[in-house]
mmCIF file of C-alpha atoms in Angstrom:
data_model
loop_
_atom_site.group_PDB
_atom_site.id
_atom_site.type_symbol
_atom_site.label_atom_id
_atom_site.label_comp_id
_atom_site.label_asym_id
_atom_site.label_seq_id
_atom_site.Cartn_x
_atom_site.Cartn_y
_atom_site.Cartn_z
ATOM 1 C CA MET A 16 0.219 0.280 0.333
ATOM 2 C CA THR A 17 1.338 3.390 -0.907
ATOM 3 C CA GLY A 18 -0.298 6.773 0.124
ATOM 4 C CA PHE A 19 -2.580 8.517 -1.859
ATOM 5 C CA LEU A 20 -2.399 10.351 -4.903
ATOM 6 C CA PRO A 21 -3.834 13.045 -6.590
ATOM 7 C CA ALA A 22 -5.698 10.133 -8.364
ATOM 8 C CA ASP A 23 -8.063 10.008 -5.343
ATOM 9 C CA VAL A 24 -11.541 10.040 -6.045
ATOM 10 C CA THR A 25 -13.828 11.329 -3.254
ATOM 11 C CA LEU A 26 -16.775 9.168 -2.627
ATOM 12 C CA GLY A 27 -20.628 10.622 -2.847
ATOM 13 C CA SER A 28 -24.255 10.449 -3.305
ATOM 14 C CA ALA A 29 -23.948 9.428 -6.906
ATOM 15 C CA SER A 30 -21.176 6.833 -6.517
ATOM 16 C CA PHE A 31 -23.395 3.920 -6.769
ATOM 17 C CA PHE A 32 -24.254 4.852 -10.299
ATOM 18 C CA ASP A 33 -20.916 6.545 -11.843
ATOM 19 C CA PRO A 34 -17.820 4.610 -12.667
ATOM 20 C CA PRO A 35 -15.301 4.763 -9.517
ATOM 21 C CA THR A 36 -13.306 7.198 -11.446
ATOM 22 C CA VAL A 37 -16.185 9.620 -11.222
ATOM 23 C CA GLN A 38 -16.258 11.858 -8.324
ATOM 24 C CA GLY A 39 -18.890 13.716 -6.107
ATOM 25 C CA PRO A 40 -20.567 16.126 -6.071
ATOM 26 C CA THR A 41 -20.240 16.207 -1.972
ATOM 27 C CA SER A 42 -19.889 18.057 0.561
ATOM 28 C CA PHE A 43 -16.661 16.945 2.228
ATOM 29 C CA LYS A 44 -13.245 17.119 0.470
ATOM 30 C CA GLU A 45 -10.563 15.342 0.774
ATOM 31 C CA ASN A 46 -7.505 18.135 1.927
ATOM 32 C CA SER A 47 -4.098 18.126 0.235
ATOM 33 C CA GLY A 48 -2.227 17.086 3.196
ATOM 34 C CA PRO A 49 -2.379 13.268 4.171
ATOM 35 C CA THR A 50 -5.392 11.845 5.421
ATOM 36 C CA VAL A 51 -7.279 14.553 6.449
ATOM 37 C CA VAL A 52 -11.269 14.771 5.313
ATOM 38 C CA THR A 53 -12.891 18.503 5.566
ATOM 39 C CA TYR A 54 -16.494 18.177 6.445
ATOM 40 C CA PRO A 55 -18.908 20.755 6.510
ATOM 41 C CA LEU A 56 -19.609 21.622 10.961
ATOM 42 C CA ASN A 57 -23.388 21.378 11.743
ATOM 43 C CA HIS A 58 -25.541 22.760 15.111
ATOM 44 C CA GLY A 59 -27.806 21.293 16.481
ATOM 45 C CA SER A 60 -28.792 20.100 20.454
ATOM 46 C CA SER A 61 -29.445 17.962 22.698
ATOM 47 C CA HIS A 62 -31.494 18.814 25.806
ATOM 48 C CA ASP A 63 -30.888 22.353 25.434
ATOM 49 C CA ARG A 64 -26.848 21.213 24.919
ATOM 50 C CA ARG A 65 -25.265 22.659 21.324
ATOM 51 C CA VAL A 66 -24.108 19.998 20.169
ATOM 52 C CA ASP A 67 -21.588 19.980 16.397
ATOM 53 C CA TYR A 68 -22.023 17.092 14.227
ATOM 54 C CA VAL A 69 -21.354 15.830 10.515
ATOM 55 C CA ILE A 70 -23.374 14.185 8.348
ATOM 56 C CA THR A 71 -21.255 11.191 6.169
ATOM 57 C CA ASP A 72 -24.557 9.161 4.954
ATOM 58 C CA ALA A 73 -28.337 9.089 4.446
ATOM 59 C CA SER A 74 -30.429 6.115 3.354
ATOM 60 C CA ASN A 75 -32.672 8.089 1.096
ATOM 61 C CA LEU A 76 -30.912 9.278 -2.537
ATOM 62 C CA SER A 77 -32.715 12.489 -2.701
ATOM 63 C CA VAL A 78 -32.000 13.308 1.244
ATOM 64 C CA ALA A 79 -28.388 12.340 -0.310
ATOM 65 C CA LYS A 80 -27.781 14.686 -3.197
ATOM 66 C CA ALA A 81 -29.263 17.433 -1.291
ATOM 67 C CA LEU A 82 -26.745 16.794 1.812
ATOM 68 C CA GLY A 83 -23.603 15.865 -0.926
ATOM 69 C CA VAL A 84 -22.821 12.915 1.384
ATOM 70 C CA ASN A 85 -22.723 9.283 0.908
ATOM 71 C CA TYR A 86 -26.392 7.165 -0.714
ATOM 72 C CA VAL A 87 -26.265 4.408 2.059
ATOM 73 C CA PRO A 88 -29.971 2.246 1.670
ATOM 74 C CA LYS A 89 -28.721 -0.135 4.267
ATOM 75 C CA LEU A 90 -29.073 2.323 7.052
ATOM 76 C CA ALA A 91 -32.688 2.260 7.097
ATOM 77 C CA GLN A 92 -32.152 -1.496 8.248
ATOM 78 C CA ALA A 93 -31.498 -0.490 11.074
ATOM 79 C CA LEU A 94 -34.866 1.022 12.057
ATOM 80 C CA GLY A 95 -37.058 0.180 14.792
ATOM 81 C CA THR A 96 -33.930 -1.148 16.884
ATOM 82 C CA ALA A 97 -31.761 1.019 19.826
ATOM 83 C CA ALA A 98 -28.522 1.705 16.534
ATOM 84 C CA VAL A 99 -31.139 4.516 15.863
ATOM 85 C CA GLN A 100 -31.890 7.755 17.931
ATOM 86 C CA ASN A 101 -36.108 8.736 17.097
ATOM 87 C CA SER A 102 -35.342 12.629 16.988
ATOM 88 C CA THR A 103 -38.359 15.171 16.092
ATOM 89 C CA SER A 104 -36.819 17.216 14.121
ATOM 90 C CA ALA A 105 -37.515 18.628 10.802
ATOM 91 C CA ILE A 106 -33.839 19.946 9.142
ATOM 92 C CA GLY A 107 -33.169 21.211 6.050
ATOM 93 C CA ALA A 108 -34.111 24.615 6.590
ATOM 94 C CA GLY A 109 -31.407 26.136 8.588
ATOM 95 C CA ASN A 110 -32.555 23.530 11.624
ATOM 96 C CA GLY A 111 -30.103 21.245 13.015
ATOM 97 C CA ILE A 112 -30.691 18.104 15.230
ATOM 98 C CA GLU A 113 -32.529 17.571 18.657
ATOM 99 C CA PHE A 114 -30.453 15.036 19.652
ATOM 100 C CA PRO A 115 -32.091 11.927 22.579
ATOM 101 C CA ALA A 116 -28.360 11.372 23.809
ATOM 102 C CA SER A 117 -25.486 13.133 23.493
ATOM 103 C CA VAL A 118 -21.317 12.249 23.780
ATOM 104 C CA ASP A 119 -19.256 13.075 26.992
ATOM 105 C CA PHE A 120 -15.967 13.526 24.821
ATOM 106 C CA SER A 121 -13.981 14.978 28.826
ATOM 107 C CA PRO A 122 -12.701 11.429 29.507
ATOM 108 C CA GLN A 123 -8.355 11.280 29.100
ATOM 109 C CA HIS A 124 -7.957 8.730 26.063
ATOM 110 C CA ILE A 125 -5.676 5.773 27.734
ATOM 111 C CA ILE A 126 -4.158 2.912 25.125
ATOM 112 C CA THR A 127 -0.917 1.070 26.286
ATOM 113 C CA PRO A 128 0.246 -1.337 24.246
ATOM 114 C CA ASP A 129 1.757 -4.729 25.197
ATOM 115 C CA PRO A 130 5.230 -4.046 24.568
ATOM 116 C CA VAL A 131 5.901 -6.726 22.576
ATOM 117 C CA THR A 132 2.703 -8.391 20.791
ATOM 118 C CA GLY A 133 1.415 -4.233 20.792
ATOM 119 C CA PHE A 134 -2.141 -6.244 21.010
ATOM 120 C CA PRO A 135 -3.978 -6.668 23.104
ATOM 121 C CA PRO A 136 -3.181 -3.251 24.780
ATOM 122 C CA ILE A 137 -2.597 -3.871 28.315
ATOM 123 C CA ALA A 138 -4.575 -0.469 29.604
ATOM 124 C CA ALA A 139 -7.179 0.945 27.126
ATOM 125 C CA GLN A 140 -9.768 3.669 27.921
ATOM 126 C CA PRO A 141 -11.823 5.721 25.008
ATOM 127 C CA GLY A 142 -11.429 9.290 24.824
ATOM 128 C CA ALA A 143 -14.887 10.017 24.557
ATOM 129 C CA ILE A 144 -18.271 7.967 25.963
ATOM 130 C CA GLY A 145 -21.663 8.498 24.410
ATOM 131 C CA GLU A 146 -24.552 8.829 26.933
ATOM 132 C CA THR A 147 -27.166 5.812 27.337
ATOM 133 C CA GLY A 148 -29.086 5.808 24.159
ATOM 134 C CA TYR A 149 -26.158 7.502 21.987
ATOM 135 C CA SER A 150 -25.826 6.589 18.547
ATOM 136 C CA PRO A 151 -24.212 8.438 15.365
ATOM 137 C CA LEU A 152 -27.329 7.241 13.355
ATOM 138 C CA VAL A 153 -30.710 9.322 13.956
ATOM 139 C CA LEU A 154 -34.017 9.555 12.223
ATOM 140 C CA VAL A 155 -35.018 12.820 11.378
ATOM 141 C CA ASN A 156 -37.323 14.297 8.560
ATOM 142 C CA PHE A 157 -35.568 16.811 6.116
ATOM 143 C CA ARG A 158 -37.980 18.600 4.061
ATOM 144 C CA GLY A 159 -41.022 16.937 4.106
ATOM 145 C CA THR A 160 -38.374 13.049 4.168
ATOM 146 C CA ASP A 161 -37.808 10.788 7.100
ATOM 147 C CA VAL A 162 -34.495 9.321 6.748
ATOM 148 C CA VAL A 163 -31.432 7.814 8.802
ATOM 149 C CA LEU A 164 -28.708 9.566 8.987
ATOM 150 C CA ASN A 165 -25.251 8.661 9.867
ATOM 151 C CA ALA A 166 -24.828 12.082 11.716
ATOM 152 C CA PRO A 167 -21.281 11.496 14.224
ATOM 153 C CA GLN A 168 -21.032 14.024 16.922
ATOM 154 C CA ILE A 169 -17.764 15.529 16.986
ATOM 155 C CA ALA A 170 -18.457 17.916 20.011
ATOM 156 C CA ASN A 171 -19.991 19.758 22.863
ATOM 157 C CA ALA A 172 -19.100 21.822 25.581
ATOM 158 C CA THR A 173 -17.401 18.706 27.190
ATOM 159 C CA GLY A 174 -14.654 19.024 24.888
ATOM 160 C CA GLN A 175 -14.046 17.520 20.802
ATOM 161 C CA ALA A 176 -13.404 13.959 19.320
ATOM 162 C CA ASP A 177 -10.298 13.337 19.773
ATOM 163 C CA LYS A 178 -9.608 12.922 15.621
ATOM 164 C CA VAL A 179 -10.839 16.740 15.299
ATOM 165 C CA ILE A 180 -7.869 17.974 13.979
ATOM 166 C CA SER A 181 -9.558 21.612 13.603
ATOM 167 C CA ILE A 182 -12.605 23.307 14.150
ATOM 168 C CA ASP A 183 -13.321 26.765 11.322
ATOM 169 C CA LEU A 184 -16.337 28.819 12.542
ATOM 170 C CA ALA A 185 -15.531 31.169 10.045
ATOM 171 C CA HIS A 186 -16.039 28.766 7.777
ATOM 172 C CA GLN A 187 -18.513 26.172 9.378
ATOM 173 C CA VAL A 188 -15.978 23.185 8.635
ATOM 174 C CA VAL A 189 -13.849 20.563 10.533
ATOM 175 C CA ASN A 190 -10.986 18.861 9.635
ATOM 176 C CA TYR A 191 -11.133 15.809 10.399
ATOM 177 C CA LYS A 192 -8.225 13.069 10.349
ATOM 178 C CA GLU A 193 -8.877 9.730 8.439
ATOM 179 C CA THR A 194 -7.570 6.112 8.609
ATOM 180 C CA ASP A 195 -6.004 4.665 5.223
ATOM 181 C CA GLY A 196 -7.478 1.362 5.022
ATOM 182 C CA CYS A 197 -7.853 -1.608 1.628
ATOM 183 C CA TYR A 198 -10.353 -2.928 -0.480
ATOM 184 C CA ASP A 199 -9.755 -4.868 -4.102
ATOM 185 C CA ASN A 200 -6.378 -4.507 -3.998
ATOM 186 C CA GLU A 201 -6.655 -1.066 -3.870
ATOM 187 C CA SER A 202 -6.202 1.716 -0.977
ATOM 188 C CA VAL A 203 -9.059 3.712 0.226
ATOM 189 C CA HIS A 204 -9.463 6.177 3.541
ATOM 190 C CA TYR A 205 -12.287 6.442 5.871
ATOM 191 C CA ALA A 206 -12.868 8.508 9.342
ATOM 192 C CA SER A 207 -13.657 6.573 12.194
ATOM 193 C CA PHE A 208 -16.215 8.055 14.643
ATOM 194 C CA ASP A 209 -17.798 4.823 16.874
ATOM 195 C CA ALA A 210 -17.210 1.888 18.006
ATOM 196 C CA SER A 211 -19.854 -0.390 20.069
ATOM 197 C CA ASP A 212 -17.297 -2.250 22.091
ATOM 198 C CA PHE A 213 -14.955 -0.665 24.819
ATOM 199 C CA GLY A 214 -11.470 -1.712 23.955
ATOM 200 C CA ALA A 215 -12.422 -0.848 19.974
ATOM 201 C CA ALA A 216 -13.305 2.323 21.005
ATOM 202 C CA ALA A 217 -10.225 3.319 22.325
ATOM 203 C CA ILE A 218 -8.096 1.265 19.715
ATOM 204 C CA GLU A 219 -9.388 3.125 17.696
ATOM 205 C CA ASP A 220 -9.445 6.481 19.476
ATOM 206 C CA VAL A 221 -13.480 6.656 19.069
ATOM 207 C CA THR A 222 -16.680 7.561 20.816
ATOM 208 C CA TYR A 223 -17.874 4.483 22.726
ATOM 209 C CA ALA A 224 -21.595 4.073 21.845
ATOM 210 C CA PRO A 225 -22.404 0.177 22.875
ATOM 211 C CA ALA A 226 -26.235 0.881 20.903
ATOM 212 C CA LEU A 227 -24.737 0.458 17.730
ATOM 213 C CA ASP A 228 -24.580 -3.506 18.906
ATOM 214 C CA ALA A 229 -28.258 -3.339 18.296
ATOM 215 C CA ALA A 230 -27.883 -2.515 14.223
ATOM 216 C CA PRO A 231 -29.206 -5.946 12.462
ATOM 217 C CA SER A 232 -26.878 -8.022 12.649
ATOM 218 C CA LEU A 233 -23.855 -10.387 13.671
ATOM 219 C CA GLY A 234 -22.775 -11.620 10.190
ATOM 220 C CA CYS A 235 -25.411 -10.810 7.951
ATOM 221 C CA ALA A 236 -23.364 -9.529 5.401
ATOM 222 C CA ASP A 237 -21.244 -12.884 5.431
ATOM 223 C CA VAL A 238 -24.101 -15.358 3.769
ATOM 224 C CA ALA A 239 -24.354 -15.583 -0.301
ATOM 225 C CA VAL A 240 -27.544 -14.316 0.089
ATOM 226 C CA VAL A 241 -27.572 -10.845 2.475
ATOM 227 C CA ALA A 242 -30.539 -11.018 4.638
ATOM 228 C CA ALA A 243 -32.583 -8.249 4.132
ATOM 229 C CA ASN A 244 -32.495 -6.532 7.256
ATOM 230 C CA CYS A 245 -29.142 -6.142 7.158
ATOM 231 C CA SER A 246 -27.822 -2.958 7.955
ATOM 232 C CA ARG A 247 -23.411 -3.979 8.319
ATOM 233 C CA GLU A 248 -20.752 -4.639 5.873
ATOM 234 C CA SER A 249 -18.252 -6.785 6.749
ATOM 235 C CA LEU A 250 -14.649 -5.742 7.547
ATOM 236 C CA ILE A 251 -11.306 -7.749 8.193
ATOM 237 C CA ALA A 252 -8.891 -6.552 10.396
ATOM 238 C CA PHE A 253 -5.753 -9.292 11.450
ATOM 239 C CA ILE A 254 -4.358 -9.356 14.573
ATOM 240 C CA ASN A 255 -0.679 -10.058 14.334
ATOM 241 C CA GLY A 256 0.752 -9.322 11.261
ATOM 242 C CA GLN A 257 4.224 -8.192 10.436
ATOM 243 C CA THR A 258 5.188 -4.489 12.374
ATOM 244 C CA GLY A 259 7.194 -2.252 11.634
ATOM 245 C CA THR A 260 7.123 1.234 9.970
ATOM 246 C CA THR A 261 9.701 0.045 7.269
ATOM 247 C CA LYS A 262 7.985 -3.286 6.342
ATOM 248 C CA PRO A 263 6.212 -3.646 3.276
ATOM 249 C CA GLN A 264 4.395 -6.218 4.427
ATOM 250 C CA ARG A 265 2.990 -4.518 7.774
ATOM 251 C CA GLN A 266 -0.512 -5.238 8.864
ATOM 252 C CA GLY A 267 -2.322 -5.513 11.737
ATOM 253 C CA LEU A 268 -3.313 -4.496 14.737
ATOM 254 C CA ASN A 269 -0.505 -5.577 16.662
ATOM 255 C CA ALA A 270 1.499 -2.720 14.061
ATOM 256 C CA ALA A 271 -0.857 -0.099 14.875
ATOM 257 C CA LEU A 272 -0.433 -0.079 18.471
ATOM 258 C CA LEU A 273 3.275 -0.487 18.633
ATOM 259 C CA ASP A 274 3.714 2.502 15.579
ATOM 260 C CA GLY A 275 0.556 4.120 15.783
ATOM 261 C CA HIS A 276 -0.376 4.196 11.660
ATOM 262 C CA SER A 277 -2.866 2.317 10.555
ATOM 263 C CA PRO A 278 -3.914 -1.335 10.902
ATOM 264 C CA LEU A 279 -4.810 -1.623 7.534
ATOM 265 C CA ASN A 280 -8.153 -3.425 7.209
ATOM 266 C CA ILE A 281 -9.421 -4.781 4.598
ATOM 267 C CA LEU A 282 -12.704 -3.522 3.376
ATOM 268 C CA LYS A 283 -15.471 -6.218 1.692
ATOM 269 C CA GLU A 284 -17.209 -2.865 -0.076
ATOM 270 C CA ILE A 285 -17.652 0.597 -1.287
ATOM 271 C CA PRO A 286 -20.075 2.601 -2.190
ATOM 272 C CA GLU A 287 -19.686 1.603 -6.038
ATOM 273 C CA PRO A 288 -22.001 0.651 -9.073
ATOM 274 C CA THR A 289 -22.270 -3.252 -8.108
ATOM 275 C CA ALA A 290 -22.589 -2.361 -4.017
ATOM 276 C CA GLN A 291 -25.114 -0.725 -4.273
ATOM 277 C CA PHE A 292 -27.547 -2.939 -1.323
ATOM 278 C CA ASP A 293 -24.156 -4.279 0.280
ATOM 279 C CA TYR A 294 -22.056 -1.253 1.373
ATOM 280 C CA SER A 295 -22.427 0.305 4.655
ATOM 281 C CA PRO A 296 -20.673 2.356 6.975
ATOM 282 C CA LEU A 297 -21.966 -0.269 9.746
ATOM 283 C CA TRP A 298 -18.721 -2.543 9.945
ATOM 284 C CA ASP A 299 -18.904 -5.922 11.317
ATOM 285 C CA ILE A 300 -15.546 -6.343 12.734
ATOM 286 C CA HIS A 301 -13.847 -9.676 11.768
ATOM 287 C CA LEU A 302 -10.571 -10.080 13.743
ATOM 288 C CA VAL A 303 -8.254 -12.682 12.317
ATOM 289 C CA ARG A 304 -5.274 -14.044 13.748
ATOM 290 C CA TRP A 305 -2.738 -15.749 11.991
ATOM 291 C CA ASN A 306 -2.022 -19.609 12.929
ATOM 292 C CA ASP A 307 1.290 -18.881 14.868
ATOM 293 C CA THR A 308 2.061 -23.227 14.659
ATOM 294 C CA VAL A 309 1.694 -23.053 11.083
ATOM 295 C CA LEU A 310 2.989 -19.212 9.675
ATOM 296 C CA PRO A 311 6.344 -17.873 10.985
ATOM 297 C CA VAL A 312 5.900 -14.160 10.976
ATOM 298 C CA ALA A 313 8.128 -13.620 8.090
ATOM 299 C CA ASN A 314 5.349 -15.126 5.753
ATOM 300 C CA ARG A 315 2.585 -12.927 6.711
ATOM 301 C CA LEU A 316 1.985 -11.122 3.854
ATOM 302 C CA ARG A 317 -0.135 -8.034 3.403
ATOM 303 C CA GLN A 318 -3.675 -8.642 2.295
ATOM 304 C CA THR A 319 -5.626 -6.066 0.398
ATOM 305 C CA ASP A 320 -8.455 -8.531 -1.110
ATOM 306 C CA PHE A 321 -11.475 -8.832 0.937
ATOM 307 C CA ALA A 322 -12.350 -12.310 -0.428
ATOM 308 C CA THR A 323 -8.599 -13.897 -0.610
ATOM 309 C CA ALA A 324 -8.161 -12.651 2.647
ATOM 310 C CA GLN A 325 -10.873 -14.513 4.420
ATOM 311 C CA THR A 326 -9.951 -17.985 2.322
ATOM 312 C CA LEU A 327 -7.176 -18.064 4.719
ATOM 313 C CA VAL A 328 -9.010 -18.420 7.314
ATOM 314 C CA GLY A 329 -9.049 -22.185 8.653
ATOM 315 C CA SER A 330 -5.777 -22.845 6.661
ATOM 316 C CA GLN A 331 -3.328 -20.051 7.268
ATOM 317 C CA ALA A 332 -5.652 -17.917 10.060
ATOM 318 C CA GLN A 333 -8.361 -18.373 12.307
ATOM 319 C CA SER A 334 -11.057 -15.852 13.021
ATOM 320 C CA LEU A 335 -11.567 -14.130 16.450
ATOM 321 C CA THR A 336 -15.526 -15.119 17.033
ATOM 322 C CA PRO A 337 -17.821 -14.635 20.353
ATOM 323 C CA SER A 338 -16.626 -17.983 20.931
ATOM 324 C CA GLY A 339 -13.111 -17.655 20.821
ATOM 325 C CA LEU A 340 -10.944 -18.993 17.773
ATOM 326 C CA SER A 341 -12.423 -20.160 14.957
ATOM 327 C CA ASN A 342 -11.440 -21.942 11.655
ATOM 328 C CA THR A 343 -14.876 -21.032 10.014
ATOM 329 C CA PHE A 344 -14.784 -17.359 9.417
ATOM 330 C CA GLY A 345 -16.685 -15.607 11.296
ATOM 331 C CA ALA A 346 -17.597 -11.920 12.947
ATOM 332 C CA THR A 347 -16.172 -10.996 15.938
ATOM 333 C CA GLY A 348 -18.983 -9.402 17.498
ATOM 334 C CA PHE A 349 -19.081 -5.582 17.547
ATOM 335 C CA ILE A 350 -19.441 -2.797 15.194
ATOM 336 C CA VAL A 351 -17.066 0.287 13.685
ATOM 337 C CA ASN A 352 -18.656 3.344 12.479
ATOM 338 C CA CYS A 353 -15.930 4.130 9.607
ATOM 339 C CA PRO A 354 -17.624 6.413 6.580
ATOM 340 C CA VAL A 355 -15.807 5.606 3.341
ATOM 341 C CA VAL A 356 -14.331 8.663 2.487
ATOM 342 C CA SER A 357 -11.999 8.084 -0.707
ATOM 343 C CA LEU A 358 -11.128 5.604 -3.684
ATOM 344 C CA ASP A 359 -7.290 5.599 -5.064
ATOM 345 C CA VAL A 360 -7.533 4.790 -8.630
ATOM 346 C CA ASN A 361 -3.837 5.052 -9.355
ATOM 347 C CA PRO A 362 -3.159 2.347 -11.488
ATOM 348 C CA SER A 363 -0.060 2.704 -10.309
ATOM 349 C CA HIS A 364 -0.873 1.418 -6.704
#
């Protein structure tokens, strides 16, 4: 994987209908500097407290086009669960969202890697904790249309999200740190906002939002015929790949914790024409561990294609499932909210 070049395409509401080399239009943009995305800054409230938030995805196409965000029909499948906050807000005429629950951004973020293995960390504390019922998903009415928005909160009176680089009130935008990932042997950038697992929220340095676990459903995107109510998409995160920033095969949570760079997780889908009913920013995390007994570290090659990585489970690697390590590919049991921002379409990568 190499760094992003000017050939990057910022995705948006038309991405399910246009070739992957076509950009936007979008309300957000990727800056010329690496791994930074600029979002419009929105202002709302929660029980008379000011809330700042961004909008990254919408379940309705016309709303997604109006807002310049990713169109994600899968988000509507989470309606009626605790993963969606129900708001009485009617937005679109200068009115912000009234959120039933907000976020405490005041906790100190703590992540202390194991000095040898990196993962699992010996101490972990998210730097932001969602109030009871908090979720970045919220049902609102936009110009007469009910829609589920992915609207993660990024600042309020308690502080701001750790991945906020800067907030520009004069221009009403926020600069937010991105993460590098892999898709179909290409590079992608995405923005991480929330995780339903306490430890994952600490590792990702995002808001702990356990309500996201209610989004249907564990492993729903792993089957050949995806269930109609599936709101998730699958992501593979290797646990114990090669480490060291200069290693070309570097990858894994252990590497990320030891050197502070991206784990280079592998996405199953992004917003593109063949994935209209597959892509979701609600990533159903599949932790995969290289089998120490059959594969030495030097042979653990970086994986950049989901299907290829999936086939390694049962031979060279195992899935970490809620029941423990398994030779059958399976989800680990938590969600991370990471909307995709851009795809690297440079043919030299």
